[in-house]
């Protein structure tokens, strides 16, 4: 895995800023960067849109597809304040991202009865497509989103 950089910190700060726009009980923010250019930044909005798939990562993938005109995000890095769920991990895999950087783990922030206990690491072991994983990046800053509510 490549080491983290100041660039990673800059993009994760943007994801944290996006998460603060969310009105959900678990505010999440996501930024997608392709070839050093931000192609999507958004937050989760399931309640506001009455859409159970309105997770930050899914919203960002939808926006990135419109921006790039492609469903394939080869060479992209996804920054997310929280570890993506199984649905989002699957979508990221199908989008062919190169790298995922996330802050807080689902296990830390979601009640046990509300999620499928499948970590990003476990998902990658089973996945036919692989991507680089940087977990617990800026964890303290990301956890502050979930402990301040």
mmCIF file of C-alpha atoms in Angstrom:
data_model
loop_
_atom_site.group_PDB
_atom_site.id
_atom_site.type_symbol
_atom_site.label_atom_id
_atom_site.label_comp_id
_atom_site.label_asym_id
_atom_site.label_seq_id
_atom_site.Cartn_x
_atom_site.Cartn_y
_atom_site.Cartn_z
ATOM 1 C CA UNK A 1 0.000 0.000 0.000
ATOM 2 C CA UNK A 2 1.160 3.472 -0.761
ATOM 3 C CA UNK A 3 1.757 5.732 2.198
ATOM 4 C CA UNK A 4 -0.645 8.494 3.068
ATOM 5 C CA UNK A 5 0.198 12.056 2.176
ATOM 6 C CA UNK A 6 -0.818 15.642 2.817
ATOM 7 C CA UNK A 7 -2.927 15.272 -0.329
ATOM 8 C CA UNK A 8 -4.863 12.447 1.357
ATOM 9 C CA UNK A 9 -5.430 14.683 4.392
ATOM 10 C CA UNK A 10 -6.720 17.493 2.158
ATOM 11 C CA UNK A 11 -9.274 15.239 0.475
ATOM 12 C CA UNK A 12 -10.344 13.603 3.740
ATOM 13 C CA UNK A 13 -10.925 17.086 5.203
ATOM 14 C CA UNK A 14 -13.275 17.715 2.269
ATOM 15 C CA UNK A 15 -15.093 14.448 3.003
ATOM 16 C CA UNK A 16 -15.476 15.519 6.647
ATOM 17 C CA UNK A 17 -16.882 18.860 5.485
ATOM 18 C CA UNK A 18 -19.371 17.020 3.259
ATOM 19 C CA UNK A 19 -20.432 14.771 6.158
ATOM 20 C CA UNK A 20 -21.353 17.855 8.156
ATOM 21 C CA UNK A 21 -24.002 18.622 5.499
ATOM 22 C CA UNK A 22 -25.785 15.339 6.216
ATOM 23 C CA UNK A 23 -28.914 15.292 8.372
ATOM 24 C CA UNK A 24 -28.723 11.513 8.907
ATOM 25 C CA UNK A 25 -28.185 9.818 12.268
ATOM 26 C CA UNK A 26 -24.872 8.592 10.825
ATOM 27 C CA UNK A 27 -23.482 11.522 8.791
ATOM 28 C CA UNK A 28 -21.048 10.331 6.125
ATOM 29 C CA UNK A 29 -19.107 12.245 3.495
ATOM 30 C CA UNK A 30 -17.327 10.992 0.390
ATOM 31 C CA UNK A 31 -14.949 12.563 -2.119
ATOM 32 C CA UNK A 32 -13.812 10.858 -5.329
ATOM 33 C CA UNK A 33 -10.561 11.966 -6.949
ATOM 34 C CA UNK A 34 -9.440 10.812 -10.382
ATOM 35 C CA UNK A 35 -6.044 11.784 -11.757
ATOM 36 C CA UNK A 36 -5.633 14.477 -9.058
ATOM 37 C CA UNK A 37 -9.001 16.087 -9.864
ATOM 38 C CA UNK A 38 -12.089 16.011 -7.646
ATOM 39 C CA UNK A 39 -14.879 14.453 -9.706
ATOM 40 C CA UNK A 40 -17.452 14.068 -6.917
ATOM 41 C CA UNK A 41 -18.065 15.142 -3.348
ATOM 42 C CA UNK A 42 -21.245 14.485 -1.445
ATOM 43 C CA UNK A 43 -22.877 13.106 1.701
ATOM 44 C CA UNK A 44 -25.528 10.571 2.640
ATOM 45 C CA UNK A 45 -29.175 11.606 2.418
ATOM 46 C CA UNK A 46 -31.388 8.529 2.726
ATOM 47 C CA UNK A 47 -34.130 10.213 4.769
ATOM 48 C CA UNK A 48 -34.237 13.438 2.757
ATOM 49 C CA UNK A 49 -34.549 11.556 -0.539
ATOM 50 C CA UNK A 50 -36.582 8.565 0.731
ATOM 51 C CA UNK A 51 -33.890 6.455 -0.939
ATOM 52 C CA UNK A 52 -32.325 3.625 1.062
ATOM 53 C CA UNK A 53 -29.386 3.609 -1.348
ATOM 54 C CA UNK A 54 -28.642 7.298 -0.684
ATOM 55 C CA UNK A 55 -25.333 6.509 1.008
ATOM 56 C CA UNK A 56 -22.487 9.001 0.507
ATOM 57 C CA UNK A 57 -20.461 6.554 -1.604
ATOM 58 C CA UNK A 58 -23.405 5.691 -3.883
ATOM 59 C CA UNK A 59 -24.296 9.367 -4.293
ATOM 60 C CA UNK A 60 -20.658 10.132 -5.139
ATOM 61 C CA UNK A 61 -20.497 7.289 -7.683
ATOM 62 C CA UNK A 62 -23.645 8.579 -9.376
ATOM 63 C CA UNK A 63 -22.218 12.082 -9.571
ATOM 64 C CA UNK A 64 -18.809 10.835 -10.766
ATOM 65 C CA UNK A 65 -20.496 8.865 -13.541
ATOM 66 C CA UNK A 66 -22.269 11.997 -14.750
ATOM 67 C CA UNK A 67 -19.044 14.025 -14.595
ATOM 68 C CA UNK A 68 -16.894 11.451 -16.404
ATOM 69 C CA UNK A 69 -19.558 9.996 -18.680
ATOM 70 C CA UNK A 70 -18.440 6.537 -17.591
ATOM 71 C CA UNK A 71 -19.346 3.907 -15.029
ATOM 72 C CA UNK A 72 -15.670 2.970 -14.775
ATOM 73 C CA UNK A 73 -13.574 5.035 -12.403
ATOM 74 C CA UNK A 74 -10.175 3.519 -13.172
ATOM 75 C CA UNK A 75 -7.403 5.321 -11.338
ATOM 76 C CA UNK A 76 -9.765 6.890 -8.786
ATOM 77 C CA UNK A 77 -9.334 7.214 -5.048
ATOM 78 C CA UNK A 78 -12.413 7.330 -2.829
ATOM 79 C CA UNK A 79 -12.180 9.149 0.508
ATOM 80 C CA UNK A 80 -14.938 8.322 2.964
ATOM 81 C CA UNK A 81 -15.392 9.407 6.563
ATOM 82 C CA UNK A 82 -16.779 5.988 7.460
ATOM 83 C CA UNK A 83 -15.983 2.488 6.241
ATOM 84 C CA UNK A 84 -18.364 1.696 3.380
ATOM 85 C CA UNK A 85 -21.088 -0.891 3.959
ATOM 86 C CA UNK A 86 -21.402 -4.083 1.891
ATOM 87 C CA UNK A 87 -23.661 -2.360 -0.675
ATOM 88 C CA UNK A 88 -21.233 0.514 -1.143
ATOM 89 C CA UNK A 89 -18.165 -1.742 -1.259
ATOM 90 C CA UNK A 90 -19.811 -3.723 -4.047
ATOM 91 C CA UNK A 91 -20.570 -0.562 -6.007
ATOM 92 C CA UNK A 92 -16.984 0.680 -5.534
ATOM 93 C CA UNK A 93 -15.663 -2.649 -6.806
ATOM 94 C CA UNK A 94 -17.892 -2.538 -9.889
ATOM 95 C CA UNK A 95 -16.771 1.057 -10.532
ATOM 96 C CA UNK A 96 -13.181 -0.277 -10.692
ATOM 97 C CA UNK A 97 -11.738 2.223 -8.242
ATOM 98 C CA UNK A 98 -8.021 1.989 -7.531
ATOM 99 C CA UNK A 99 -8.014 2.972 -3.871
ATOM 100 C CA UNK A 100 -10.272 3.464 -0.852
ATOM 101 C CA UNK A 101 -9.290 5.636 2.116
ATOM 102 C CA UNK A 102 -11.659 5.702 5.079
ATOM 103 C CA UNK A 103 -11.711 7.062 8.627
ATOM 104 C CA UNK A 104 -14.007 5.363 11.157
ATOM 105 C CA UNK A 105 -14.921 1.687 10.995
ATOM 106 C CA UNK A 106 -18.554 0.615 10.845
ATOM 107 C CA UNK A 107 -17.998 -1.544 13.902
ATOM 108 C CA UNK A 108 -17.123 1.599 15.879
ATOM 109 C CA UNK A 109 -20.069 3.750 14.837
ATOM 110 C CA UNK A 110 -23.027 1.567 13.876
ATOM 111 C CA UNK A 111 -25.074 -0.496 16.325
ATOM 112 C CA UNK A 112 -24.510 -4.199 15.768
ATOM 113 C CA UNK A 113 -28.125 -4.818 14.757
ATOM 114 C CA UNK A 114 -27.972 -2.203 11.966
ATOM 115 C CA UNK A 115 -25.225 -3.508 9.694
ATOM 116 C CA UNK A 116 -23.791 -6.589 8.051
ATOM 117 C CA UNK A 117 -20.522 -7.308 9.878
ATOM 118 C CA UNK A 118 -18.371 -7.443 6.754
ATOM 119 C CA UNK A 119 -15.264 -5.271 6.941
ATOM 120 C CA UNK A 120 -13.649 -3.761 3.870
ATOM 121 C CA UNK A 121 -10.692 -6.111 4.396
ATOM 122 C CA UNK A 122 -12.948 -9.173 4.496
ATOM 123 C CA UNK A 123 -14.810 -7.903 1.427
ATOM 124 C CA UNK A 124 -11.561 -7.540 -0.520
ATOM 125 C CA UNK A 125 -10.549 -11.110 0.307
ATOM 126 C CA UNK A 126 -13.769 -12.323 -1.344
ATOM 127 C CA UNK A 127 -13.902 -9.776 -4.159
ATOM 128 C CA UNK A 128 -12.980 -10.711 -7.743
ATOM 129 C CA UNK A 129 -11.607 -7.166 -8.190
ATOM 130 C CA UNK A 130 -9.098 -5.677 -5.811
ATOM 131 C CA UNK A 131 -8.348 -2.114 -4.810
ATOM 132 C CA UNK A 132 -5.879 -0.576 -2.423
ATOM 133 C CA UNK A 133 -7.204 0.011 1.089
ATOM 134 C CA UNK A 134 -6.120 2.636 3.615
ATOM 135 C CA UNK A 135 -8.186 2.208 6.771
ATOM 136 C CA UNK A 136 -8.510 4.333 9.910
ATOM 137 C CA UNK A 137 -7.068 7.395 8.140
ATOM 138 C CA UNK A 138 -7.669 10.547 10.208
ATOM 139 C CA UNK A 139 -9.723 8.299 12.450
ATOM 140 C CA UNK A 140 -9.888 10.749 15.351
ATOM 141 C CA UNK A 141 -11.226 13.545 13.138
ATOM 142 C CA UNK A 142 -13.765 11.245 11.491
ATOM 143 C CA UNK A 143 -14.903 9.747 14.799
ATOM 144 C CA UNK A 144 -15.671 13.278 16.022
ATOM 145 C CA UNK A 145 -18.519 13.357 13.460
ATOM 146 C CA UNK A 146 -20.178 10.403 15.162
ATOM 147 C CA UNK A 147 -19.439 11.095 18.803
ATOM 148 C CA UNK A 148 -20.601 14.734 18.709
ATOM 149 C CA UNK A 149 -24.231 13.860 17.838
#
